[in-house]
Amino acid sequence: MSYHLLNMIFHAVVSVIFLKVCRLFLDNKSSVIASLLFAVHPIHTEAVTGVVGRAELLSSIFFLAAFLSYTRSKGPDNSIVWTPIALTVFLVAVATLCKEQGITVVGICCVYEVFIAQGYTLPLLCTTAGQFLRGKGSIPFSLLQTLVKLIVLMFSTLLLVVIRVQVIQSQLPVFTRFDNPAAVSPTPTRQLTFNYLLPVNAWLLLNPSELCCDWTMGTIPLIESLLDIRNLATFTFFCFLGTLGVFSLRYSGDSSKTVLMALCLMALPFIPASNLFFPVGFVVAERVLYVPSMGFCILVAHGWQKISTKSVFKKLSWICLSMVILTHSLKTFHRNWDWESEYTLFMSALKVNKNNAKLWNNVGHALENEKNFERALKYFLQATHVQPDDIGAHMNVGRTYKNLNRTKEAEESYMMAKSLMPQIIPGKKYAARIAPNHLNVYINLANLIRANESRLEEADQLYRQAISMRPDFKQAYISRGELLLKMNKPLKAKEAYLKALELDRNNADLWYNLAIVYIELKEPNEALKNFNRALELNPKHKLALFNSAILMQESGEVKLRPEARKRLLSYINEEPLDANGYFNLGMLAMDDKKDNEAEVWMKKAIKLQADFRSALFNLALLYSQTSKELKALPILEELLRYYPDHIKGLILKGDILMNQKKDILGAKKCFERILEMDPSNVQGKHNLCVVYFEEKDLLKAERCLLETLALAPHEEYIQRHLNIVRDKISSSSFIQPIFPTSKISRVEGQKIPTESVKESRGESGQTQIVKTSDNKSQSKSNKQLGKDGDEETPHKTTKDIKEIEKKRVAALKRLEEIERILNGE
């Protein structure tokens, strides 16, 4: 069932309950008309269709149910029936938890009890109270019963208020002057504007032709003078309201009682939104008129009833009523289409009011969500023109410029927004109300300028400024921690993350970021503890799963490998399209000598990412280590197609070409290519010397080995190979040994992503660090001397030849050692 359909069902339920309430004061025909007017009134579109309307609807259901329950608290013999009262208190509590205005039903119950159930009028009540105070009479028993019921209701109301205050932790929301400009205006502007808003709301009920989803900012200009002509509307409204009030309280007829209850339903539920006790975060809100419209509909239906009883106006009253119901129905139907999407909603609002910067911003947000940044920028810029001091609008412009890669303009916009923030005055303390999302200007500006390595200190200053303005600004600590890591200050980054954890210990991302700091501090055990803490809070934290598995793998502890494998399997379950997960499973399998399994994982990684450098190389290496060198060649060709300068790939290819394919020319090209890129590469240089030896160019091989020995004078195997070549040169007829080229026998790099800060929108969002740390696995390869059949030289005896051969075999055994550690990539 869709969200809107469920809201419509709730609205229908409210209309049915409202019909029952109407029958307490109106005849059946008028009750149906009042309920029908309520059901089709366009003012309800925001409550029924809007995302914030569910609370209004549920509160209204319990509101009306509580009132109906209270009307049954009087027994046949005028005794008190406590069950309906207890139910009323319960329903009031539920209504209040749904929406604050639910508590106002207590006031309506009190008015009903005194003026409807007991039949008092204001003059009669004053006379009775006066007589009691003068000692000329006693309090009637019926009035005592009323007082008991009212005391119960008032006590329960007080208790609900205390609970509600505890729920909001004794703090009212922070609103800015943009949300409700009159709330921060001086006297008499504040009073004149607040009073004018009452006839504005009444006019929306009477003539809902121009509805707007947002009435904040400059929608309704402030009334700054008594000479403002709009004060006439305020005066007229209070005169009309006062006339109805006097009529309903002074007279005891059914008509006055109906008017009184209609006025109560209009006025009392509106009090929380009237700025009477505390400022609210809007100027006008159509949704808060949902319950007050009930009283308005009762008033209209009652007026229609009075007019339609006169024969002269009977037909006209029916025609007018039909027109009202028809036009309201059509308006409601049309208004529903305005709520089809954010874009259509805010565009319809701009047709009504072009002086509200928030509407221009919201249209921009809708376009931004569709990645239409060019059009979004136009609306954000228009918002800054309508309200030049709107910090949020300038932040939106900056963010959009950044999305368009126009960093200079983005910085200018952020700087403009920052200049509108309250400035720190040295040596002076003062309090200023700042919307929490406006502090993101410091975060977003810092995130922008820290891309420039020379401005990292400036970015850090911005983060510290945000923290100084709001010490519990968690996002600032997170962003600063990331920056400090970038500045190679892991100890200070650790302090920043620990401070953020004091504010939110249940944030898995924070524990994850702290683990990254410990990796930078070379404390892998502490890092693993923090990864584990992150996974306790969020077992599906993808980056914690991945990086903790890599950390376990790097530790070299065999007992940790099963857990590492388990976490990598969980990771690929969460991220089935990330090749890194499969690659590292392959690396684990290689560590465990599970060659077939390793081959499967590597192939899956390559299937997902055809140019996966490390996966291609290590799969080729796996084949070469398992005597499948010919299967490694096409993999190496693919690797070198993507990365022609991959030195280890060239070394491995040259080795296979020489030792398996006997393609000396192809191997020579590989080694020459290596030396073009890195003339000091010992392994490439040595293997090229072997090629010269295989080509029987002994003098060139000798010179080559001398150059190689100069590059690595402490490598014994180069000296031994040089001695062999010199022996050959000194022999009149030589027996040609073969130098197998250096082989590669281990793994290449692994990449570690980490958590990073997102730029906030409004700017606000969840922050992450992505930090890639190559896990360079170093390896060694076998170096050995091969041999061909040596031919006897005429001047050497058999004994001498055997002695030489014996030494050569011993040399071969000594040279079957692990290859030197390759530098990871």
Coordinates of C-alpha atoms in Angstrom, one line a residue, residues 85 184 292 337 340 380 389 517 529 596 653 692 752:
I85 CA -12.4 10.0 31.3
V184 CA 13.4 38.1 15.7
P292 CA -8.9 24.2 12.9
W337 CA -0.8 16.8 -9.0
E340 CA 3.6 14.6 -7.7
F380 CA 20.3 28.8 -6.5
D389 CA 21.9 37.4 3.3
V517 CA 45.0 6.1 12.2
K529 CA 40.8 -4.0 17.7
N596 CA 43.2 -24.2 -7.9
K653 CA 57.6 -12.9 -19.5
Y692 CA 74.2 -12.3 -24.1
I752 CA 43.4 -0.9 0.9

